[in-house]
Short mmCIF file of C-alpha atoms in Angstrom, two decimals:
data_model
loop_
_atom_site.label_atom_id
_atom_site.label_comp_id
_atom_site.label_asym_id
_atom_site.label_seq_id
_atom_site.Cartn_x
_atom_site.Cartn_y
_atom_site.Cartn_z
CA MET A 1 40.60 0.12 -16.85
CA SER A 2 39.86 2.15 -13.72
CA THR A 3 39.31 0.13 -10.60
CA LEU A 4 36.96 0.48 -7.70
CA ARG A 5 38.92 0.01 -4.48
CA PRO A 6 36.98 -1.67 -1.68
CA SER A 7 39.46 -0.41 0.91
CA GLY A 8 38.74 3.21 0.12
CA THR A 9 42.21 3.92 -1.28
CA ALA A 10 42.61 6.03 -4.37
CA ARG A 11 42.36 4.47 -7.78
CA PRO A 12 45.80 3.68 -9.23
CA ALA A 13 47.10 5.84 -12.01
CA PRO A 14 46.37 4.45 -15.47
CA PRO A 15 49.21 3.09 -17.58
CA ALA A 16 51.06 5.53 -19.81
CA GLY A 17 48.96 6.42 -22.79
CA ALA A 18 45.73 5.11 -21.25
CA ALA A 19 42.78 7.36 -20.55
CA ASP A 20 41.38 7.30 -17.04
CA PRO A 21 37.63 7.84 -17.21
CA ALA A 22 36.33 10.86 -15.32
CA PRO A 23 34.71 9.99 -11.98
CA SER A 24 31.31 11.08 -13.31
CA ALA A 25 31.66 8.75 -16.29
CA VAL A 26 32.54 5.83 -14.00
CA PHE A 27 29.56 6.61 -11.78
CA HIS A 28 27.13 6.74 -14.68
CA ARG A 29 28.36 3.36 -15.92
CA VAL A 30 27.83 1.86 -12.47
CA ALA A 31 24.45 3.57 -12.11
CA ALA A 32 23.21 2.21 -15.45
CA VAL A 33 23.84 -1.37 -14.30
CA VAL A 34 22.59 -0.90 -10.73
CA VAL A 35 19.37 0.83 -11.79
CA LEU A 36 18.56 -1.87 -14.34
CA GLY A 37 19.13 -4.66 -11.83
CA SER A 38 17.12 -2.89 -9.13
CA ILE A 39 14.21 -2.23 -11.48
CA MET A 40 14.07 -5.93 -12.31
CA ALA A 41 13.99 -6.90 -8.63
CA VAL A 42 11.39 -4.28 -7.67
CA LEU A 43 9.11 -5.22 -10.56
CA ASP A 44 9.41 -8.91 -9.73
CA MET A 45 8.35 -8.44 -6.11
CA THR A 46 5.42 -6.22 -7.10
CA ILE A 47 4.20 -8.52 -9.86
CA VAL A 48 4.41 -11.69 -7.75
CA ASN A 49 2.48 -10.08 -4.89
CA VAL A 50 -0.28 -9.08 -7.30
CA ALA A 51 -0.33 -12.59 -8.84
CA LEU A 52 -0.67 -14.72 -5.69
CA ARG A 53 -4.36 -15.46 -6.20
CA ARG A 54 -3.81 -16.41 -9.86
CA LEU A 55 -0.96 -18.74 -8.85
CA SER A 56 -3.21 -20.33 -6.23
CA ALA A 57 -5.84 -21.07 -8.86
CA SER A 58 -3.31 -22.27 -11.46
CA PHE A 59 -1.63 -24.78 -9.13
CA GLY A 60 -4.80 -25.76 -7.29
CA ALA A 61 -3.11 -24.93 -4.00
CA PRO A 62 -4.48 -22.99 -1.02
CA LEU A 63 -3.56 -19.32 -0.87
CA GLU A 64 -1.75 -19.99 2.42
CA THR A 65 0.57 -22.36 0.55
CA ILE A 66 1.14 -20.04 -2.40
CA GLN A 67 2.01 -17.19 -0.05
CA TRP A 68 5.16 -19.18 0.67
CA THR A 69 6.42 -18.11 -2.75
CA ALA A 70 6.75 -14.62 -1.25
CA THR A 71 7.86 -15.89 2.17
CA ALA A 72 10.59 -18.15 0.75
CA TYR A 73 11.97 -15.22 -1.26
CA THR A 74 12.01 -13.00 1.83
CA LEU A 75 13.67 -15.61 4.05
CA ALA A 76 16.42 -16.29 1.50
CA LEU A 77 16.91 -12.56 1.07
CA ALA A 78 17.26 -12.08 4.83
CA ALA A 79 19.75 -14.93 5.09
CA VAL A 80 22.07 -13.60 2.37
CA ILE A 81 22.03 -9.83 3.02
CA PRO A 82 24.43 -10.08 6.01
CA THR A 83 27.10 -11.62 3.76
CA ALA A 84 27.12 -8.67 1.32
CA ALA A 85 29.95 -6.70 2.92
CA TRP A 86 32.14 -9.80 3.31
CA ALA A 87 31.47 -10.95 -0.27
CA MET A 88 32.44 -7.54 -1.64
CA ALA A 89 35.70 -7.63 0.31
CA ARG A 90 36.42 -11.26 -0.55
CA ILE A 91 35.70 -11.47 -4.29
CA GLY A 92 35.01 -7.85 -5.23
CA ALA A 93 31.80 -5.90 -5.67
CA LYS A 94 31.66 -6.50 -9.43
CA ARG A 95 31.88 -10.28 -9.13
CA THR A 96 29.38 -10.29 -6.27
CA TYR A 97 26.92 -8.24 -8.30
CA VAL A 98 27.33 -10.45 -11.38
CA VAL A 99 26.71 -13.57 -9.25
CA ALA A 100 23.61 -11.93 -7.74
CA LEU A 101 22.22 -11.06 -11.19
CA ALA A 102 22.89 -14.58 -12.45
CA LEU A 103 21.13 -16.18 -9.47
CA PHE A 104 18.13 -13.90 -9.80
CA THR A 105 17.79 -14.47 -13.54
CA LEU A 106 18.27 -18.23 -13.19
CA GLY A 107 15.65 -18.29 -10.45
CA SER A 108 13.23 -16.46 -12.75
CA LEU A 109 13.74 -19.05 -15.51
CA LEU A 110 13.26 -21.95 -13.09
CA ALA A 111 10.16 -20.30 -11.61
CA ALA A 112 8.59 -20.08 -15.07
CA CYS A 113 9.21 -23.83 -15.42
CA ALA A 114 7.72 -24.76 -12.02
CA TRP A 115 5.31 -27.68 -12.14
CA ASP A 116 3.69 -27.35 -8.70
CA ALA A 117 3.58 -25.08 -5.68
CA GLY A 118 6.50 -26.83 -3.95
CA SER A 119 8.88 -26.41 -6.89
CA LEU A 120 7.88 -22.75 -7.27
CA ILE A 121 8.58 -22.08 -3.60
CA ALA A 122 12.03 -23.71 -3.89
CA VAL A 123 13.14 -21.69 -6.90
CA ARG A 124 11.81 -18.48 -5.37
CA ALA A 125 14.39 -19.06 -2.63
CA VAL A 126 17.08 -19.13 -5.33
CA GLN A 127 15.78 -15.81 -6.59
CA GLY A 128 15.93 -14.46 -3.05
CA LEU A 129 19.62 -15.35 -2.72
CA GLY A 130 20.34 -13.17 -5.73
CA GLY A 131 17.86 -10.44 -4.87
CA GLY A 132 19.24 -10.05 -1.36
CA LEU A 133 22.63 -8.97 -2.70
CA LEU A 134 21.46 -6.64 -5.46
CA GLN A 135 20.50 -3.67 -3.29
CA PRO A 136 23.38 -3.49 -0.77
CA VAL A 137 26.08 -4.29 -3.33
CA GLY A 138 24.64 -1.93 -5.94
CA MET A 139 24.30 0.91 -3.43
CA ALA A 140 27.85 0.40 -2.14
CA MET A 141 29.29 0.45 -5.67
CA GLY A 142 27.43 3.63 -6.51
CA MET A 143 28.42 5.44 -3.32
CA ARG A 144 32.09 4.53 -3.73
CA VAL A 145 32.47 6.20 -7.11
CA ALA A 146 30.08 9.12 -6.54
CA ASP A 147 31.29 12.63 -5.80
CA ARG A 148 30.64 13.08 -2.06
CA ALA A 149 29.79 16.76 -2.50
CA ARG A 150 27.03 15.73 -4.94
CA LEU A 151 26.03 12.47 -3.27
CA GLY A 152 22.37 13.49 -3.18
CA ARG A 153 22.30 13.84 -6.96
CA ALA A 154 23.98 10.44 -7.29
CA MET A 155 21.57 8.77 -4.88
CA ALA A 156 18.65 10.30 -6.76
CA LEU A 157 19.83 8.52 -9.89
CA LEU A 158 20.32 5.25 -8.01
CA GLY A 159 16.81 5.69 -6.63
CA LEU A 160 15.13 5.67 -10.03
CA PRO A 161 13.70 2.17 -9.38
CA ILE A 162 11.61 3.76 -6.62
CA LEU A 163 10.03 5.89 -9.33
CA ILE A 164 9.63 3.17 -11.97
CA GLY A 165 8.77 0.20 -9.74
CA PRO A 166 5.67 1.51 -7.93
CA VAL A 167 4.34 3.02 -11.17
CA ALA A 168 4.98 0.18 -13.62
CA GLY A 169 4.83 -2.79 -11.24
CA PRO A 170 1.16 -2.77 -10.22
CA VAL A 171 0.01 -1.88 -13.74
CA LEU A 172 2.20 -4.50 -15.43
CA GLY A 173 1.45 -7.08 -12.76
CA GLY A 174 -2.28 -6.48 -12.98
CA ARG A 175 -2.19 -6.72 -16.77
CA LEU A 176 -0.22 -9.98 -16.73
CA VAL A 177 -2.55 -11.45 -14.10
CA ASP A 178 -5.71 -10.39 -15.93
CA ALA A 179 -4.70 -11.17 -19.54
CA ALA A 180 -1.71 -13.54 -19.74
CA SER A 181 -0.35 -16.84 -18.45
CA TRP A 182 1.21 -16.87 -14.99
CA HIS A 183 4.50 -17.95 -16.59
CA TRP A 184 5.01 -14.43 -17.90
CA ILE A 185 5.31 -12.91 -14.43
CA PHE A 186 8.71 -14.65 -14.32
CA LEU A 187 9.65 -14.80 -18.01
CA ILE A 188 9.53 -11.02 -18.18
CA ASN A 189 12.70 -10.95 -16.04
CA LEU A 190 14.81 -12.94 -18.52
CA PRO A 191 15.57 -10.27 -21.16
CA VAL A 192 16.13 -7.65 -18.46
CA GLY A 193 18.40 -9.97 -16.50
CA ALA A 194 20.40 -10.94 -19.60
CA LEU A 195 20.91 -7.29 -20.55
CA ALA A 196 21.93 -6.41 -16.98
CA LEU A 197 24.48 -9.25 -16.95
CA ILE A 198 26.04 -8.12 -20.23
CA LEU A 199 26.24 -4.51 -19.06
CA ALA A 200 27.65 -5.55 -15.67
CA VAL A 201 30.50 -7.48 -17.27
CA ARG A 202 31.27 -4.65 -19.69
CA LEU A 203 30.69 -1.52 -17.63
CA LEU A 204 31.35 -2.22 -13.95
CA PRO A 205 34.90 -1.34 -12.84
CA THR A 206 37.08 -4.27 -11.81
CA ASP A 207 37.70 -4.34 -8.09
CA ALA A 208 38.98 -7.81 -7.18
CA PRO A 209 40.94 -7.37 -3.92
CA ASP A 210 44.25 -8.97 -3.04
CA THR A 211 43.20 -11.91 -0.90
CA ARG A 212 46.64 -13.30 -0.14
CA GLY A 213 48.35 -13.40 3.22
CA ALA A 214 47.20 -11.67 6.38
CA ASP A 215 44.86 -9.31 4.52
CA ARG A 216 42.67 -12.16 3.27
CA PRO A 217 39.07 -11.28 4.23
CA ARG A 218 37.71 -13.77 6.75
CA LEU A 219 34.07 -14.70 7.08
CA ASP A 220 32.73 -14.34 10.61
CA VAL A 221 31.15 -17.80 10.62
CA PRO A 222 29.79 -17.67 14.21
CA GLY A 223 28.28 -14.29 13.45
CA LEU A 224 26.77 -15.59 10.21
CA LEU A 225 25.26 -18.57 12.05
CA MET A 226 23.62 -16.13 14.47
CA LEU A 227 22.50 -13.25 12.25
CA SER A 228 21.26 -14.99 9.08
CA PRO A 229 19.02 -17.55 10.85
CA GLY A 230 18.05 -14.86 13.36
CA LEU A 231 16.82 -12.49 10.66
CA ALA A 232 15.08 -15.30 8.78
CA LEU A 233 13.27 -16.50 11.92
CA LEU A 234 12.29 -12.95 12.84
CA LEU A 235 10.83 -12.31 9.40
CA TYR A 236 9.09 -15.69 9.37
CA GLY A 237 7.55 -15.09 12.78
CA LEU A 238 6.38 -11.63 11.78
CA ALA A 239 4.90 -12.97 8.53
CA ARG A 240 3.06 -15.79 10.31
CA GLY A 241 1.70 -13.43 12.93
CA GLY A 242 0.52 -11.05 10.23
CA GLU A 243 -1.13 -13.79 8.17
CA HIS A 244 -3.10 -15.24 11.09
CA GLY A 245 -3.64 -12.01 13.00
CA ASP A 246 -2.11 -13.44 16.18
CA PHE A 247 1.50 -12.95 17.29
CA THR A 248 0.96 -15.08 20.40
CA ALA A 249 0.26 -18.31 18.49
CA PRO A 250 3.19 -20.77 18.78
CA GLY A 251 3.76 -20.73 15.02
CA ALA A 252 4.49 -17.00 15.20
CA LEU A 253 5.75 -16.49 18.76
CA VAL A 254 8.38 -19.25 18.84
CA PRO A 255 10.28 -18.25 15.65
CA THR A 256 10.01 -14.56 16.56
CA LEU A 257 11.53 -15.10 20.00
CA ALA A 258 14.20 -17.45 18.62
CA GLY A 259 15.09 -14.93 15.94
CA ALA A 260 15.26 -12.11 18.48
CA LEU A 261 17.56 -14.14 20.75
CA LEU A 262 19.91 -15.06 17.89
CA THR A 263 20.00 -11.45 16.69
CA ALA A 264 20.71 -10.20 20.22
CA ALA A 265 23.54 -12.74 20.53
CA PHE A 266 24.97 -11.46 17.25
CA VAL A 267 24.82 -7.85 18.46
CA ARG A 268 26.78 -8.81 21.58
CA ARG A 269 29.38 -10.63 19.52
CA ALA A 270 29.63 -7.89 16.87
CA LEU A 271 30.51 -5.33 19.53
CA ALA A 272 33.20 -7.57 21.01
CA VAL A 273 35.17 -9.00 18.05
CA ARG A 274 37.59 -7.14 15.78
CA THR A 275 36.08 -8.13 12.41
CA PRO A 276 32.36 -8.84 12.83
CA LEU A 277 30.09 -9.89 9.98
CA LEU A 278 28.28 -6.54 10.28
CA ASP A 279 30.00 -3.44 11.64
CA LEU A 280 27.56 -2.22 14.30
CA ARG A 281 30.08 0.37 15.43
CA LEU A 282 28.69 2.45 12.58
CA LEU A 283 25.90 3.36 15.00
CA ARG A 284 28.42 5.35 17.05
CA ASP A 285 28.33 7.88 14.21
CA ARG A 286 25.60 10.29 15.28
CA THR A 287 24.41 11.08 11.77
CA PHE A 288 24.29 7.44 10.66
CA ALA A 289 22.39 6.46 13.83
CA ALA A 290 19.90 9.31 13.34
CA GLY A 291 19.40 8.28 9.70
CA ILE A 292 18.70 4.67 10.70
CA GLY A 293 16.39 5.88 13.47
CA THR A 294 14.43 7.99 11.01
CA LEU A 295 14.16 5.30 8.36
CA ALA A 296 13.10 2.46 10.68
CA PRO A 297 9.63 3.74 11.72
CA PHE A 298 9.03 5.58 8.44
CA THR A 299 9.84 2.47 6.38
CA CYS A 300 7.70 0.38 8.73
CA GLY A 301 4.65 2.54 8.11
CA TYR A 302 5.26 3.33 4.44
CA PHE A 303 6.01 -0.16 3.12
CA GLY A 304 3.57 -1.75 5.54
CA SER A 305 0.78 0.41 4.11
CA MET A 306 1.45 -0.85 0.57
CA LEU A 307 -0.77 -3.87 1.21
CA LEU A 308 -3.72 -1.60 2.01
CA GLY A 309 -4.25 0.12 -1.34
CA PRO A 310 -4.74 -3.00 -3.50
CA LEU A 311 -6.95 -4.58 -0.83
CA TYR A 312 -9.09 -1.47 -0.54
CA TRP A 313 -9.63 -1.03 -4.27
CA GLN A 314 -10.29 -4.71 -4.98
CA GLN A 315 -12.22 -5.82 -1.87
CA GLU A 316 -14.00 -2.65 -0.78
CA ARG A 317 -14.55 -1.07 -4.21
CA GLY A 318 -14.70 -4.25 -6.38
CA LEU A 319 -12.08 -3.18 -8.96
CA THR A 320 -9.79 -5.43 -11.00
CA ALA A 321 -6.06 -5.80 -10.30
CA THR A 322 -5.28 -3.70 -13.39
CA ALA A 323 -7.58 -0.88 -12.27
CA ALA A 324 -6.11 -0.96 -8.77
CA GLY A 325 -2.63 -0.70 -10.28
CA LEU A 326 -3.62 2.29 -12.42
CA LEU A 327 -5.06 4.11 -9.41
CA GLY A 328 -1.80 3.56 -7.53
CA ALA A 329 0.35 4.86 -10.39
CA PRO A 330 -0.05 8.61 -9.57
CA VAL A 331 1.24 8.00 -6.06
CA GLY A 332 4.32 6.24 -7.43
CA LEU A 333 4.94 9.09 -9.86
CA VAL A 334 4.76 11.66 -7.07
CA ILE A 335 7.10 9.66 -4.84
CA GLY A 336 9.69 9.22 -7.55
CA THR A 337 9.51 12.82 -8.78
CA THR A 338 9.71 14.29 -5.28
CA MET A 339 12.59 11.99 -4.44
CA GLN A 340 14.56 13.19 -7.45
CA ILE A 341 14.11 16.81 -6.36
CA ALA A 342 14.66 16.27 -2.63
CA ALA A 343 17.72 14.03 -3.02
CA ARG A 344 19.40 16.72 -5.12
CA ARG A 345 18.28 19.44 -2.73
CA ILE A 346 19.89 17.62 0.20
CA ASP A 347 23.31 18.49 -1.28
CA ARG A 348 22.64 22.19 -0.64
CA VAL A 349 20.48 22.50 2.48
CA ALA A 350 20.38 21.25 6.08
CA PRO A 351 19.20 17.60 6.14
CA ARG A 352 17.17 18.11 9.31
CA ARG A 353 14.93 20.65 7.60
CA VAL A 354 14.10 18.53 4.55
CA ILE A 355 13.77 15.11 6.19
CA ALA A 356 11.80 16.20 9.28
CA ALA A 357 9.39 18.07 7.00
CA GLY A 358 9.13 14.95 4.83
CA CYS A 359 8.13 12.80 7.80
CA ALA A 360 5.49 15.36 8.77
CA VAL A 361 4.05 15.61 5.24
CA GLY A 362 4.05 11.82 4.89
CA ALA A 363 2.17 11.44 8.18
CA LEU A 364 -0.33 14.10 7.07
CA GLY A 365 -0.96 12.28 3.79
CA MET A 366 -1.40 8.95 5.57
CA GLY A 367 -3.81 10.64 7.96
CA LEU A 368 -5.79 11.96 5.00
CA LEU A 369 -5.93 8.40 3.63
CA ALA A 370 -7.34 7.25 6.97
CA TRP A 371 -10.00 9.96 6.80
CA GLN A 372 -10.99 9.35 3.17
CA THR A 373 -11.05 5.53 3.18
CA GLY A 374 -13.23 5.65 6.28
CA ILE A 375 -16.01 7.29 4.26
CA ALA A 376 -18.26 4.79 2.49
CA GLY A 377 -18.50 5.49 -1.26
CA VAL A 378 -16.04 8.38 -1.21
CA ALA A 379 -14.92 9.66 -4.63
CA SER A 380 -11.86 7.79 -5.89
CA TRP A 381 -9.95 10.98 -6.75
CA ARG A 382 -9.99 12.07 -3.11
CA ILE A 383 -8.20 8.89 -2.04
CA VAL A 384 -5.69 9.22 -4.87
CA VAL A 385 -4.94 12.85 -3.90
CA ALA A 386 -4.44 11.84 -0.25
CA GLY A 387 -2.02 9.14 -1.38
CA MET A 388 -0.14 11.70 -3.48
CA VAL A 389 0.33 13.93 -0.42
CA MET A 390 1.77 10.94 1.41
CA GLY A 391 3.99 10.31 -1.61
CA VAL A 392 5.47 13.81 -1.38
CA GLY A 393 6.52 13.05 2.19
CA ALA A 394 7.99 9.65 1.25
CA GLY A 395 9.99 11.24 -1.56
CA MET A 396 11.36 13.88 0.84
CA THR A 397 12.38 11.26 3.42
CA LEU A 398 13.62 7.92 2.08
CA MET A 399 16.52 8.65 -0.25
CA PRO A 400 17.55 11.93 1.45
CA ALA A 401 17.83 10.09 4.77
CA MET A 402 20.01 7.37 3.22
CA THR A 403 22.19 10.02 1.59
CA THR A 404 22.63 11.94 4.82
CA ALA A 405 23.38 8.81 6.83
CA THR A 406 26.28 7.78 4.59
CA ARG A 407 27.73 11.03 3.24
CA ASP A 408 30.49 11.53 5.84
CA LEU A 409 31.45 7.87 6.28
CA PRO A 410 34.91 6.78 5.05
CA ALA A 411 34.89 4.78 1.83
CA ASP A 412 36.01 1.56 3.51
CA ARG A 413 32.84 1.55 5.66
CA LEU A 414 30.34 2.06 2.86
CA ALA A 415 29.87 -1.68 2.22
CA GLY A 416 28.95 -2.21 5.86
CA ALA A 417 26.71 0.86 5.84
CA SER A 418 24.77 -0.25 2.75
CA THR A 419 24.34 -3.72 4.27
CA ALA A 420 23.04 -2.23 7.54
CA LEU A 421 20.61 0.01 5.65
CA SER A 422 19.31 -2.97 3.66
CA ILE A 423 18.78 -5.06 6.80
CA ASN A 424 17.05 -2.15 8.50
CA ALA A 425 14.74 -1.66 5.51
CA GLN A 426 13.88 -5.35 5.24
CA LEU A 427 13.11 -5.77 8.93
CA ALA A 428 11.11 -2.55 9.14
CA ALA A 429 9.08 -3.32 6.02
CA SER A 430 8.30 -6.85 7.22
CA ALA A 431 7.38 -5.64 10.70
CA GLY A 432 5.14 -2.95 9.23
CA THR A 433 3.40 -5.38 6.88
CA ALA A 434 2.79 -7.84 9.74
CA LEU A 435 1.57 -5.15 12.14
CA LEU A 436 -0.82 -3.52 9.69
CA SER A 437 -2.09 -6.94 8.56
CA VAL A 438 -3.01 -7.74 12.15
CA VAL A 439 -4.62 -4.34 12.66
CA LEU A 440 -6.67 -4.67 9.47
CA GLY A 441 -7.64 -8.25 10.30
CA THR A 442 -8.80 -7.19 13.75
CA ALA A 443 -10.56 -4.00 12.63
CA GLY A 444 -12.16 -5.57 9.55
CA THR A 445 -11.93 -4.88 5.81
CA ASP A 446 -14.64 -2.24 5.82
CA PRO A 447 -14.28 1.57 5.76
CA ALA A 448 -13.83 1.72 9.53
CA GLY A 449 -11.15 -0.96 9.42
CA PHE A 450 -9.17 0.79 6.70
CA ARG A 451 -9.47 4.11 8.60
CA ILE A 452 -7.96 2.58 11.75
CA THR A 453 -5.17 0.82 9.86
CA TYR A 454 -4.14 3.87 7.88
CA ALA A 455 -4.17 5.88 11.12
CA VAL A 456 -1.69 3.44 12.68
CA ALA A 457 0.53 3.83 9.61
CA ALA A 458 0.33 7.62 10.00
CA VAL A 459 1.59 7.35 13.58
CA LEU A 460 4.56 5.25 12.43
CA LEU A 461 5.52 7.86 9.83
CA ALA A 462 5.23 10.62 12.43
CA LEU A 463 7.61 8.75 14.75
CA GLY A 464 10.36 9.31 12.20
CA ILE A 465 10.32 13.01 13.12
CA LEU A 466 11.91 12.26 16.50
CA SER A 467 15.15 10.96 14.97
CA ALA A 468 15.01 13.35 12.01
CA LEU A 469 15.35 16.25 14.46
CA ARG A 470 18.72 14.78 15.49
CA LEU A 471 20.09 15.03 11.95
CA PRO A 472 22.57 17.81 11.18
CA ALA A 473 21.15 21.32 11.10
CA ARG A 474 23.84 22.39 8.65
CA ARG A 475 24.69 21.46 5.09
CA LEU A 476 26.94 18.39 4.80
CA GLY A 477 29.69 17.63 2.28
#
């Protein structure tokens, strides 16, 4: 069997008489498993967010308590993401991914069996431990076996969940909330998780490293004790500030400041020790730094704005969760389709041209959403079209920027790069959600309030242009 080498060395020659699968065949095997696992995780997050009010009614618990089912998942996810690169080096990417799938699927089963809000919150944390490893480990495995000259095409395939999740998630979640028992929002993960586990064991290349002697991977325990709690506290503080519309309240300010201090201490340590938990020296690579700089504000505005659509359709226009999901489906289709085209195009053209244009188009579409939602009684199709314009920009930016950021990195740094990208995405999305929640809460859930909030999101997307202009002006690879 071919092996996936975490150190970046070439795969060993197969034994005499054995067939070594072509690199493209190995990649497609890895992609099949990674895409299936990612789809499950994306659908789960979308469905649970749609179902919070139903869970509140079913358990007889306040919505503020039930929201901890999402918060607990996010905090566990933030705590485990920093360990992804170490886990891949220590036990191998395949074993790490199998463990992540098992934890996520087990958490789904336990969540379906929850008997009160407290038990549901606890098992959602178990899900988060698995979910936090799925994205960085899956991305690293895919990038390692992909042809670097055609990395955009490979990343487009790995990005299929971005197409399927936003389209199917709101519709499926709305349908389950409106017509079925809440148990099914978790039970639906079980057959997908079981299939993904079987395929992972059968299809993923074996990559267990030699952990004997001086080369044994060591966990940066001091770094872990700084970064994992630091990220969790930061996300918790941002979430609390967003929920209550006040970042200065002690419940939001104290954890945010504590998280920032711990994260800053980690940064100082990571730049001083030889083997840090997270390799921040990646930021010395101009292209990687520009990619991160582009993705941070764009992700902040894009993912932060996701809370606005369902709220607008259900609170301002009085639609059901299912109807709101159906109206959001065209935007998801446009994002996914554009991403497939743009990620392949990035293999043949200058990244700066595509990604800077994507940020501009995304900001234009978000601006159009601000204009249209600010008009009382505006036709629904006009809002959907504005969202589709924004979707074109998102498709031109997200996956192409990730591809560009990692294309020229050596293979032994891809695990650290995928971990850094995952942390960046999680922090930016949480910050954007908190910020836009506060803006909407302050401005009010009326047409004027939605106009102001979408306008803030448009500014965030436009800020991505500044770093995008620092991306290479020539074709890479």
